[in-house]
Structure formats: structure tokens, C-alpha cells
Coordinates of C-alpha atoms (C1' of nucleotides) in Angstrom, one line a residue:
Chain T
X1 CA 0.0 0.0 0.0
X2 CA 1.3 3.4 -1.0
X3 CA 1.6 6.0 1.8
X4 CA -1.3 8.4 1.6
X5 CA -0.6 11.8 -0.1
X6 CA -1.7 15.4 0.1
X7 CA -1.7 17.4 -3.2
X8 CA -1.7 21.1 -3.7
X9 CA -2.6 21.9 -7.3
X10 CA -0.9 25.1 -8.5
X11 CA -2.7 26.9 -11.3
X12 CA -2.9 30.7 -11.2
X13 CA -1.2 30.9 -7.8
X14 CA 2.5 30.3 -8.7
X15 CA 3.8 31.5 -5.4
X16 CA 4.6 30.5 -1.8
X17 CA 3.7 33.7 -0.1
X18 CA 0.0 34.4 0.9
X19 CA -1.0 30.9 -0.4
X20 CA -3.4 29.6 2.2
X21 CA -4.4 26.6 0.1
X22 CA -0.7 25.6 0.0
X23 CA -0.3 26.1 3.7
X24 CA -3.4 24.0 4.4
X25 CA -1.9 21.2 2.4
X26 CA 1.4 21.5 4.2
X27 CA -0.2 21.4 7.6
X28 CA -2.4 18.4 6.6
X29 CA 0.6 16.5 5.4
X30 CA 2.6 17.3 8.5
X31 CA -0.2 16.5 11.0
X32 CA -1.0 13.2 9.4
X33 CA 2.5 12.3 8.3
X34 CA 1.3 12.1 4.7
X35 CA 3.4 12.6 1.6
X36 CA 3.2 16.2 0.2
X37 CA 3.0 16.6 -3.6
X38 CA 2.7 20.2 -4.9
X39 CA 1.8 19.8 -8.6
X40 CA 1.4 21.8 -11.8
X41 CA -0.3 20.3 -14.9
X42 CA 1.1 21.4 -18.3
X43 CA -1.1 20.6 -21.2
X44 CA 0.9 18.9 -24.0
X45 CA -0.6 21.5 -26.4
X46 CA 0.6 24.4 -24.2
X47 CA 2.9 25.9 -26.8
X48 CA 0.0 26.0 -29.3
X49 CA -2.4 27.5 -26.7
X50 CA -0.4 30.3 -25.3
X51 CA 2.1 32.7 -27.1
X52 CA 5.8 32.2 -26.9
X53 CA 6.5 35.1 -24.5
X54 CA 3.9 33.9 -22.1
X55 CA 5.1 30.3 -22.3
X56 CA 8.6 31.6 -21.4
X57 CA 7.2 33.6 -18.5
X58 CA 5.3 30.5 -17.3
X59 CA 8.4 28.2 -17.4
X60 CA 10.4 30.8 -15.6
X61 CA 7.7 31.1 -12.9
X62 CA 7.5 27.3 -12.5
X63 CA 11.3 27.1 -12.2
X64 CA 11.3 29.8 -9.5
X65 CA 8.4 28.1 -7.7
X66 CA 10.2 24.8 -7.7
X67 CA 13.3 26.5 -6.3
X68 CA 11.3 28.2 -3.6
X69 CA 9.5 24.9 -2.7
X70 CA 12.9 23.2 -2.4
X71 CA 13.9 25.8 0.2
X72 CA 11.0 24.3 2.2
X73 CA 12.4 20.8 1.7
X74 CA 9.7 20.1 -1.0
X75 CA 9.5 20.5 -4.8
X76 CA 7.2 21.0 -7.7
X77 CA 5.9 17.9 -9.5
X78 CA 5.1 18.7 -13.1
X79 CA 2.5 16.5 -14.8
X80 CA 1.9 16.5 -18.5
X81 CA -1.6 16.0 -19.9
X82 CA -5.2 17.2 -19.8
X83 CA -5.8 17.8 -16.1
X84 CA -9.3 16.3 -16.0
X85 CA -7.8 13.0 -17.4
X86 CA -4.4 12.8 -15.8
X87 CA -5.2 13.9 -12.3
X88 CA -7.6 10.9 -11.5
X89 CA -4.8 8.6 -12.6
X90 CA -2.1 10.1 -10.4
X91 CA -4.5 10.5 -7.5
X92 CA -5.0 6.7 -7.6
X93 CA -1.4 6.0 -8.0
X94 CA -0.3 8.3 -5.2
X95 CA -3.2 7.3 -2.9
X96 CA -4.3 11.0 -2.5
X97 CA -6.5 11.8 0.4
X98 CA -6.5 15.6 0.4
X99 CA -6.5 18.2 -2.4
X100 CA -6.0 21.9 -2.0
X101 CA -6.4 24.5 -4.7
X102 CA -7.1 28.2 -5.4
X103 CA -10.5 29.4 -6.6
X104 CA -10.1 30.5 -10.2
X105 CA -12.9 31.9 -12.3
X106 CA -11.6 31.4 -15.8
X107 CA -14.3 29.1 -17.3
X108 CA -11.6 26.7 -18.4
X109 CA -10.6 26.1 -14.8
X110 CA -14.2 26.0 -13.6
X111 CA -14.9 23.2 -16.1
X112 CA -11.8 21.2 -15.0
X113 CA -12.7 21.8 -11.3
X114 CA -16.2 20.3 -11.8
X115 CA -14.7 17.1 -13.2
X116 CA -12.0 16.8 -10.5
X117 CA -14.3 17.6 -7.6
X118 CA -16.7 15.0 -8.8
X119 CA -13.9 12.4 -8.9
X120 CA -12.7 13.5 -5.4
X121 CA -16.2 13.2 -4.0
X122 CA -16.6 9.7 -5.4
X123 CA -13.2 8.6 -4.1
X124 CA -13.2 10.1 -0.6
X125 CA -10.6 12.8 -1.4
X126 CA -11.1 15.9 0.8
X127 CA -11.1 19.1 -1.3
X128 CA -10.1 22.5 0.1
X129 CA -10.6 25.6 -2.1
X130 CA -9.4 29.0 -1.1
X131 CA -10.2 32.5 -2.5
X132 CA -6.8 34.0 -2.9
X133 CA -6.5 35.3 -6.5
X134 CA -8.5 38.4 -5.7
X135 CA -8.6 40.8 -2.8
X136 CA -12.3 40.2 -2.3
X137 CA -14.5 37.1 -2.6
X138 CA -16.1 38.2 -5.8
X139 CA -19.0 35.8 -5.5
X140 CA -20.0 37.4 -2.2
X141 CA -19.8 40.9 -3.7
X142 CA -22.4 39.8 -6.3
X143 CA -24.5 38.3 -3.5
X144 CA -24.3 41.6 -1.7
X145 CA -25.6 43.3 -4.8
X146 CA -28.7 41.1 -4.8
X147 CA -27.2 38.6 -7.2
X148 CA -26.5 41.0 -10.1
X149 CA -23.1 42.3 -11.0
X150 CA -22.3 45.9 -10.4
X151 CA -22.2 47.7 -13.8
X152 CA -20.3 50.7 -12.7
X153 CA -16.9 51.0 -10.9
X154 CA -18.4 53.4 -8.3
X155 CA -21.1 50.9 -7.5
X156 CA -18.5 48.2 -7.1
X157 CA -16.4 50.4 -4.7
X158 CA -19.5 51.1 -2.6
X159 CA -20.1 47.3 -2.3
X160 CA -16.6 46.5 -1.0
X161 CA -16.2 49.7 1.0
X162 CA -16.6 48.2 4.5
X163 CA -15.2 44.7 3.7
X164 CA -12.1 43.9 5.9
X165 CA -9.2 42.5 3.9
X166 CA -7.3 39.8 5.8
X167 CA -3.6 40.2 6.3
X168 CA -1.5 38.1 3.8
X169 CA 0.0 35.0 5.3
X170 CA 3.5 33.7 5.1
X171 CA 4.5 30.1 4.4
X172 CA 7.8 29.4 5.9
X173 CA 7.6 26.0 7.6
X174 CA 10.3 23.6 6.4
X175 CA 8.8 20.2 5.7
X176 CA 9.8 17.0 7.6
X177 CA 11.7 14.3 5.8
X178 CA 8.7 12.0 6.3
X179 CA 6.6 14.1 3.9
X180 CA 8.9 13.3 1.0
X181 CA 8.0 10.5 -1.3
X182 CA 10.6 7.8 -2.3
X183 CA 10.7 9.2 -5.9
X184 CA 11.5 12.7 -4.7
X185 CA 14.4 13.0 -7.0
X186 CA 12.7 11.6 -10.1
X187 CA 13.5 13.8 -13.1
X188 CA 10.3 13.0 -14.8
X189 CA 8.6 15.6 -12.7
X190 CA 11.1 18.3 -13.5
X191 CA 10.0 21.6 -15.1
X192 CA 10.2 21.0 -18.8
X193 CA 12.8 22.8 -20.9
X194 CA 11.7 24.6 -24.1
X195 CA 13.0 21.7 -26.3
X196 CA 11.0 19.2 -24.2
X197 CA 8.0 21.2 -25.1
X198 CA 9.0 21.3 -28.8
X199 CA 9.3 25.0 -28.5
X200 CA 12.0 27.0 -30.4
X201 CA 13.2 29.5 -27.9
X202 CA 15.3 31.3 -30.5
X203 CA 12.1 32.7 -32.0
X204 CA 11.9 34.9 -29.0
X205 CA 13.6 38.2 -28.4
X206 CA 15.5 39.2 -25.3
X207 CA 13.5 38.6 -22.1
X208 CA 12.3 42.0 -20.7
X209 CA 10.1 40.7 -17.9
X210 CA 11.3 37.6 -16.1
X211 CA 8.6 35.4 -14.6
X212 CA 8.5 34.1 -11.0
X213 CA 7.6 35.0 -7.4
X214 CA 11.2 36.1 -6.6
X215 CA 11.1 38.7 -9.4
X216 CA 7.6 39.7 -8.5
X217 CA 8.5 40.5 -4.9
X218 CA 11.6 42.3 -6.0
X219 CA 9.6 44.5 -8.4
X220 CA 6.9 45.1 -5.8
X221 CA 9.5 46.3 -3.3
X222 CA 11.2 48.6 -5.8
X223 CA 8.0 50.4 -6.6
X224 CA 6.6 50.4 -3.0
X225 CA 9.9 52.1 -1.9
X226 CA 9.0 55.1 -4.1
X227 CA 6.5 56.4 -1.7
X228 CA 6.0 59.8 -3.2
X229 CA 5.6 58.2 -6.6
X230 CA 3.0 55.8 -5.4
X231 CA 1.0 58.5 -3.5
X232 CA 1.0 60.8 -6.5
X233 CA 0.2 58.1 -9.0
X234 CA -2.6 59.0 -11.4
X235 CA -3.1 56.5 -14.3
X236 CA -4.4 59.0 -16.9
X237 CA -1.3 61.1 -16.4
X238 CA 1.1 58.2 -17.1
X239 CA 2.4 57.9 -20.6
X240 CA 1.4 55.1 -23.0
X241 CA 4.4 55.6 -25.2
X242 CA 7.4 56.2 -23.0
X243 CA 10.4 54.1 -24.0
X244 CA 10.6 52.4 -20.6
X245 CA 7.2 51.6 -18.9
X246 CA 5.7 54.5 -17.0
X247 CA 3.8 52.1 -14.7
X248 CA 4.8 49.2 -12.5
X249 CA 4.4 46.2 -14.9
X250 CA 3.3 44.1 -11.9
X251 CA 0.3 42.8 -14.0
X252 CA 2.0 39.7 -15.4
X253 CA 3.0 38.7 -11.9
X254 CA -0.5 39.2 -10.5
X255 CA -2.2 37.4 -13.4
X256 CA 0.1 34.3 -12.9
X257 CA -0.3 34.6 -9.2
X258 CA 3.5 35.1 -8.7
X259 CA 2.3 38.2 -6.7
X260 CA -0.6 38.0 -4.3
X261 CA -3.2 40.7 -5.0
X262 CA -3.9 40.8 -1.3
X263 CA -0.2 41.5 -0.5
X264 CA -0.2 44.3 -3.1
X265 CA -3.3 45.7 -1.4
X266 CA -1.7 45.8 2.0
X267 CA 1.6 47.2 0.8
X268 CA -0.3 50.0 -0.9
X269 CA -2.3 50.7 2.3
X270 CA 1.0 50.9 4.2
X271 CA 2.5 53.3 1.8
X272 CA -0.6 55.5 1.6
X273 CA -1.1 55.5 5.4
X274 CA -0.5 58.9 6.9
X275 CA 0.3 60.5 3.6
X276 CA -1.8 62.5 1.2
X277 CA -2.4 60.3 -1.8
X278 CA -4.4 59.9 -5.0
X279 CA -7.6 57.9 -4.9
X280 CA -9.5 55.4 -7.0
X281 CA -10.1 55.2 -9.8
X282 CA -6.8 56.8 -10.8
X283 CA -4.6 55.7 -7.9
X284 CA -2.5 52.5 -7.9
X285 CA -5.1 51.1 -5.4
X286 CA -7.7 52.1 -8.0
X287 CA -5.9 50.0 -10.5
X288 CA -6.1 47.0 -8.3
X289 CA -9.8 47.7 -7.7
X290 CA -10.4 47.8 -11.5
X291 CA -9.1 44.2 -11.5
X292 CA -11.6 43.3 -8.7
X293 CA -14.3 45.0 -10.6
X294 CA -13.8 43.0 -13.8
X295 CA -13.3 39.8 -11.8
X296 CA -16.7 40.4 -10.1
X297 CA -18.3 41.1 -13.5
X298 CA -16.7 38.1 -15.1
X299 CA -17.6 35.6 -12.4
X300 CA -21.2 36.7 -12.4
X301 CA -22.0 36.9 -16.1
X302 CA -22.7 34.1 -18.5
X303 CA -20.6 34.2 -21.7
X304 CA -18.7 37.1 -20.4
X305 CA -16.0 36.6 -23.1
X306 CA -18.5 36.6 -26.0
X307 CA -21.0 39.1 -27.4
X308 CA -23.8 36.7 -28.2
X309 CA -25.5 35.3 -25.1
X310 CA -23.7 37.9 -22.9
X311 CA -26.4 39.8 -21.0
X312 CA -24.2 42.9 -20.3
X313 CA -22.8 43.2 -23.9
X314 CA -24.5 45.4 -26.4
X315 CA -25.0 43.5 -29.7
X316 CA -23.1 45.3 -32.4
X317 CA -22.9 44.0 -36.0
X318 CA -19.1 43.8 -36.3
X319 CA -17.8 42.6 -39.7
X320 CA -15.5 39.6 -40.1
X321 CA -12.3 40.9 -41.8
X322 CA -9.3 38.7 -41.5
X323 CA -7.2 41.1 -43.7
X324 CA -7.8 44.0 -41.3
X325 CA -7.3 41.8 -38.3
X326 CA -4.0 40.5 -39.6
X327 CA -2.7 43.9 -40.5
X328 CA -3.6 45.1 -37.0
X329 CA -2.1 42.2 -35.2
X330 CA 1.1 42.4 -37.1
X331 CA 1.5 46.1 -36.8
X332 CA 1.0 46.9 -40.5
X333 CA -2.0 49.2 -40.5
X334 CA 0.0 52.1 -41.9
X335 CA -0.7 54.2 -38.8
X336 CA 2.7 54.4 -37.1
X337 CA 1.4 54.8 -33.6
X338 CA -0.9 51.8 -33.8
X339 CA 1.8 49.7 -35.5
X340 CA 4.4 50.7 -32.9
X341 CA 2.1 49.6 -30.0
X342 CA 1.2 46.3 -31.7
X343 CA 4.9 45.6 -32.4
X344 CA 5.8 46.4 -28.8
X345 CA 3.1 44.0 -27.7
X346 CA 4.4 41.2 -29.9
X347 CA 8.0 41.7 -29.0
X348 CA 7.8 42.3 -25.2
X349 CA 4.4 41.0 -24.2
X350 CA 3.4 44.2 -22.4
X351 CA 2.0 47.5 -23.5
X352 CA 0.7 50.4 -21.4
X353 CA -3.0 50.4 -20.5
X354 CA -3.7 53.5 -22.6
X355 CA -1.9 52.0 -25.5
X356 CA -4.3 49.1 -25.2
X357 CA -7.1 51.7 -25.4
X358 CA -5.7 53.1 -28.6
X359 CA -5.3 49.8 -30.5
X360 CA -8.6 48.3 -29.1
X361 CA -10.6 51.3 -30.1
X362 CA -8.9 51.3 -33.5
X363 CA -9.7 47.7 -34.2
X364 CA -13.3 47.9 -33.2
X365 CA -15.6 51.0 -33.1
X366 CA -13.0 53.5 -34.1
X367 CA -11.7 52.3 -37.4
X368 CA -11.7 48.7 -38.5
X369 CA -15.1 47.6 -37.2
X370 CA -13.8 44.2 -36.3
X371 CA -15.3 42.3 -33.4
X372 CA -13.7 42.8 -30.0
X373 CA -13.7 39.0 -29.6
X374 CA -11.1 38.8 -32.4
X375 CA -9.0 41.4 -30.8
X376 CA -9.3 39.7 -27.4
X377 CA -7.9 36.5 -28.9
X378 CA -4.9 38.3 -30.2
X379 CA -4.3 39.8 -26.7
X380 CA -4.7 36.4 -25.2
X381 CA -1.9 35.1 -27.3
X382 CA 0.5 38.0 -26.9
X383 CA 0.0 39.5 -23.4
X384 CA 2.1 38.3 -20.5
X385 CA -0.6 39.6 -18.2
X386 CA -3.4 37.9 -20.0
X387 CA -6.3 37.4 -17.7
X388 CA -9.7 36.1 -18.7
X389 CA -11.9 38.6 -16.9
X390 CA -9.8 41.6 -17.4
X391 CA -9.3 40.9 -21.1
X392 CA -13.0 40.4 -21.9
X393 CA -14.1 43.3 -19.7
X394 CA -11.6 45.8 -21.0
X395 CA -12.4 44.9 -24.6
X396 CA -16.1 45.5 -24.0
X397 CA -15.2 48.8 -22.3
X398 CA -13.1 50.0 -25.3
X399 CA -15.5 48.8 -27.9
X400 CA -18.3 50.6 -26.0
X401 CA -20.1 47.2 -25.7
X402 CA -20.5 47.3 -21.9
X403 CA -19.5 49.6 -18.9
X404 CA -18.7 52.5 -21.2
X405 CA -21.1 54.1 -23.6
X406 CA -19.6 57.4 -24.9
X407 CA -18.8 56.0 -28.2
X408 CA -18.2 59.4 -29.8
X409 CA -15.0 59.4 -27.7
X410 CA -12.7 58.0 -30.4
X411 CA -9.0 57.9 -30.1
X412 CA -7.1 59.5 -33.0
X413 CA -4.2 57.4 -34.1
X414 CA -2.5 60.6 -35.1
X415 CA -3.3 63.0 -32.2
X416 CA -3.4 60.7 -29.2
X417 CA 0.3 59.7 -29.1
X418 CA 1.5 63.2 -29.8
X419 CA 0.3 64.4 -26.4
X420 CA 3.1 62.4 -24.6
X421 CA 5.6 61.9 -27.4
X422 CA 5.8 64.8 -29.8
X423 CA 9.0 63.6 -31.4
X424 CA 7.7 60.1 -32.1
X425 CA 10.6 58.4 -30.3
X426 CA 8.3 55.5 -29.4
X427 CA 7.4 55.0 -33.1
X428 CA 11.1 55.3 -34.2
X429 CA 12.0 52.5 -31.8
X430 CA 9.3 50.0 -32.7
X431 CA 8.7 51.0 -36.4
X432 CA 12.4 51.4 -37.3
X433 CA 11.7 51.8 -41.0
X434 CA 10.3 55.3 -40.1
X435 CA 13.3 56.1 -37.9
X436 CA 14.6 58.9 -40.1
X437 CA 11.3 60.6 -40.8
X438 CA 11.0 64.3 -39.9
X439 CA 9.0 64.8 -36.7
X440 CA 6.4 66.7 -38.8
X441 CA 5.4 63.5 -40.6
X442 CA 6.3 60.7 -38.1
X443 CA 2.6 60.2 -37.1
X444 CA 1.4 60.7 -40.7
X445 CA 4.1 59.4 -43.1
X446 CA 1.6 59.4 -46.0
X447 CA 1.5 63.2 -45.9
X448 CA 5.3 63.5 -46.5
X449 CA 6.3 64.6 -50.0
X450 CA 7.8 61.8 -52.1
X451 CA 11.2 63.5 -51.9
X452 CA 11.1 63.5 -48.1
X453 CA 10.1 59.8 -48.1
X454 CA 13.0 58.9 -50.4
X455 CA 15.5 60.9 -48.3
X456 CA 14.2 59.1 -45.1
X457 CA 14.7 55.8 -46.9
X458 CA 11.1 54.7 -46.5
X459 CA 8.6 55.1 -49.2
X460 CA 5.0 54.6 -48.1
X461 CA 3.4 51.8 -50.1
X462 CA 6.8 50.2 -50.7
X463 CA 8.8 50.1 -47.4
X464 CA 5.9 50.8 -45.1
X465 CA 2.2 50.1 -45.6
X466 CA -0.3 52.6 -46.9
X467 CA -2.8 53.4 -44.2
X468 CA -5.5 50.8 -44.1
X469 CA -8.4 53.2 -43.7
X470 CA -8.9 57.0 -43.7
X471 CA -9.5 57.6 -40.0
X472 CA -11.1 61.0 -40.4
X473 CA -13.7 59.6 -42.7
X474 CA -14.2 56.1 -41.3
X475 CA -14.6 56.9 -37.6
X476 CA -17.6 59.2 -38.5
X477 CA -19.3 56.4 -40.4
X478 CA -18.6 54.0 -37.5
X479 CA -20.2 56.4 -35.0
X480 CA -23.4 56.2 -37.1
X481 CA -23.2 52.4 -37.0
X482 CA -22.8 52.5 -33.2
X483 CA -25.7 54.8 -32.9
X484 CA -27.9 52.4 -35.0
X485 CA -26.7 49.4 -32.9
X486 CA -27.5 51.2 -29.7
X487 CA -31.0 52.1 -30.9
X488 CA -31.8 48.5 -31.9
X489 CA -30.5 47.4 -28.5
X490 CA -32.7 49.8 -26.7
X491 CA -35.8 48.6 -28.6
X492 CA -35.0 45.0 -27.9
X493 CA -34.6 45.8 -24.2
X494 CA -37.9 47.6 -23.9
X495 CA -39.6 44.6 -25.6
X496 CA -38.1 42.2 -23.2
X497 CA -39.0 44.3 -20.1
X498 CA -42.4 45.9 -20.8
X499 CA -43.4 48.5 -18.3
X500 CA -45.7 47.0 -15.7
X501 CA -49.1 48.8 -15.7
Chain P
dA1 C1' -42.6 59.1 -10.2
dT2 C1' -39.4 61.7 -12.6
dA3 C1' -35.5 64.6 -13.2
dC4 C1' -30.9 65.2 -13.0
dA5 C1' -25.9 64.7 -12.1
dC6 C1' -22.2 62.0 -12.7
dG7 C1' -18.9 58.8 -14.4
dT8 C1' -10.4 56.6 -14.8
dT9 C1' -8.0 58.1 -19.2
dG10 C1' -11.3 61.9 -26.8
dT11 C1' -11.1 65.3 -30.4
dC12 C1' -11.9 69.4 -32.7
dG13 C1' -12.9 74.1 -33.3
dC14 C1' -13.3 78.4 -31.4
dA15 C1' -13.0 82.1 -28.0
Chain K
dT1 C1' -1.7 78.9 -24.6
dT2 C1' -5.7 77.3 -22.2
dG3 C1' -10.5 76.3 -21.5
dC4 C1' -14.9 75.2 -23.1
dG5 C1' -18.9 73.2 -25.5
dA6 C1' -20.4 70.1 -29.1
dC7 C1' -20.6 65.5 -30.6
dA8 C1' -24.5 60.0 -32.2
dA9 C1' -25.0 57.8 -24.4
dC10 C1' -26.3 54.5 -20.5
dG11 C1' -26.6 52.9 -15.4
dT12 C1' -27.1 54.4 -10.9
dG13 C1' -27.8 57.2 -6.9
dT14 C1' -29.9 61.1 -5.1
dA15 C1' -33.4 64.7 -4.8

DNA sequence: ATACACGTTGTCGCA
DNA sequence: TTGCGACAACGTGTA
């Protein structure tokens, strides 16, 4: 008979600190002298399901997690396969009695959880789930709002105003030898290398943001030490096109769970305490609350990542256009600011929030009239900080499909970037073919006389694409389409909910 | 009951 | 240079 085991299943909680579910598993193993197996399941198709930069970030995070677990006399056991199929097998093989995991709300995880929990119930495995990916228990926020999701940020804030946020916990206990299995040193469970995943690492550029808890805490501490900067932080006043990020870039660490949102919350409270500071929605705390807002909305809404069947999403007749979508995704729209942002995204896996506004508006209601769902899929592939709720929620916001309705506020691909980068340095970096353009034409190269284009070594239509649409004209037409869609939507709503007499 | 103010982050033209 | 209103708006809280 194999000795009984306790499993902690890591998913979007790739950290030791403030990981209650992990601590529960450790305590259970210690108290009952069971074997402890912290696991992570990699799908064999991982490299086809997530973009290269994010795969690299994930592998780095797993390696760091393994190293941190080893400091506690444990390790990470990597399993390969489809979780709902491979977990029952290893649970049997390892004689698992106890499973701990974090509550995740991405439907992919929810679906897996149902299968696993059913198996556990039938096989007498005790399951412990902990809310620790968000500051608040988003399900109880919805309950507090009588079962419906808050549709405005202010409403959300009022719902959580009086909720106490528990202090983050530390996990420092070093495990007894008795909790290690005989196959502790088995290489089969090691974090895979890129080649083991059939992934060609040389296709990636230099790594700008290294994954892992260690790096996350380092970055958190660097920014929290700048007290004045934190207290003065106002998101709308940060630049989307600075050469180095004007914001913290903690998002990839929070989305992978390398950094606890709750720890970030308490660190911010500490820094703000006793000082005059900015407030939500624009403050750093406000940014964290936006995440909570979208998590709440995502957890309480059916088909949140789709337009059809999504009760909060205005139905808009977007047009399928793979040519437009491809040009946008590859940074070949002929609008240098848009292209620079999309190329930065592809190369580095992170772009500023306002840059996301610019390109999301451009793809959808602003210029190309392509569905936000198509854009969201591209972001899912390319963003290091991809997060199911935030991605869908922000795309709906920018396409004026939900939460935001002032669709006549259209970002200009020419004017918007100039506010914070007159010289176009950002464009020159990420669209190097335009590097030598005079400042006068850097945002609008098609306006440059032929002789100027030739001198700059980049002829529009030859060395750099002609602009895909005429923004000045098309955005007006699109506004009319938005207006028509809103009108239809309103009519449908009044039909569904007739006034009671 | 109904009206009204207000909301993270637009742009342009005009005074 | 800066400030303001117009431009195709909806959900929510308050009066």
C-alpha cells in the first residue's frame, strides 16, 4: 500500500507567499504524516495554446516556484496532460486523500474543477478551495448586490467599502523528511525545458520581464519604496508611449499569481497610510480595484468573453475581416502609432493600458469595425498579463459594448500619441523603417512629400504600408453604426422588459 | 414618479 | 496657450 498523499494543485497561484491553500496542504501532510505533492499540470498543447512570450514567463515562474519549494524541503511535481484526465490517474497511483487549490474563475478552470471535484467526492478525497487570487471574494460581492453584477466602478467600490481584507499569510515551515516520497528525485517531474515542449526559444527576443515569485516581490518592493511616486500616481497622467514603462508592470506577476493581489493591497495601504495620496479610480489602489471590478463582473456573467448570449454586452454588427485583423495584429496598419504599439506587444508581451485603449478602439468602433472578440484572442496570445476577466471586460469597455457608452470618444491614431511623445521616439523604436522621418510626418508618413520619403529611406506603399483606412472619414461612419446598434439594442430591451401597468 | 448629475483616461474648433 | 462646448450615451444614486 502506497503511503497516503496530500496534493496542492498550483494553477494561477504560482507562489509560496500568501498561499493559504498551499499552507493547508502542508499542515495536513505534517499533521497526518502524509506525503506532500505540490503539482502543476502542463497541457501537451501548451505551446499552441499560449504565445511564446507567455510560455517563457510560465516556465520561468515554474522554475522559480520549484526553487522556492525546495527551500522548504519540498519540490514541484510537473504532470503533462489534460488535467481532468491525468489527475484521477495520479490520485489513484499516489493514494491521494486531500487536495487543496485556489479558486479560479476562468471558465476553463471551472470546467476542470467540476470534473476533478466529482472524482474526489466519489473517491473520498477531501477538497479545500481558497479564494486568494482576488482581494475580495467576488461571489459574495455579487450576492451583496442582490445577485446582479455591479455595472459601474463606483457601485463596485461602494459594495466593498466596508469589507475587511485579511492580512496576507507567510508560508515558511520547512517540511519534515517524512513528507517526501521515495521518488522525490525523479527527473520525470522536473519543469520542462523549451525543447522538451518542442518550442523553439530562438524565435523569442531578449526577455524583458522575467517570470516568477522572486522577481515579482523584487519588483513590488522597488515600486513600493518610491512612496512619493505611489502616493502621486494617477493613471491617466502616465504615458502610453514612453520608451521604458511609465507604470509598474506588476500585472503579469499578478495574473500568474506570482504576486498576491492581497499582499499588493496591504503594501499600498501601508505606503498610503499617513500621507496625502491619490484615490481610486486613478490611484494605484484604484488599478487593483479595477481588477476586482472585472473579476466580479466576469464571475457573475454568462458568456462574459463573448458578445452573443452575454447579458451585459451590447449587440453590435461587427464585420469579419481577416485582412484587417491580420494587419492590425502584425503592426501593419499604416498608422505608425498603432503599429508601434502592436509591435511592442508582440516583442515584449506588455503595453501600457492607454496603448491598449488606442489599439482596441482602432480595431473595433474607431476604425476597422472588427469584433472585440477577435482582438481579445490576439491579446490572449500576446499579453504576458493575459487574464480572462480583465481581457474580456476591457475589450467590452473599449468597444463601448459594456460599462462604457460614450462611443463618440474615439482615439485618434495621429493626435493621441503626440500628447506624450511629440518627437515620435516610441514610433522610431518600434517601427524602425520610419526612424529617419522628420517629426512633422512621423505620425502621418503618407503626408510626407515623395522626396522626403525617399530621403528618409522609407517610401509609403513600398517600405511601409499605406494606411489601411482613412481615420477621419471612417470613424464618423462607424459612429453612425454605433448609434444604430444602440437604438436597436434599446428597442429590444424595452420589448423584453415591458413597463408594468 | 421623474428629473438630474455624474462617471479613470477623446477630439476638434473656437474664443 | 488654455478652457470650453459640441458630438451619435447608459446605469445608478440622489433629490
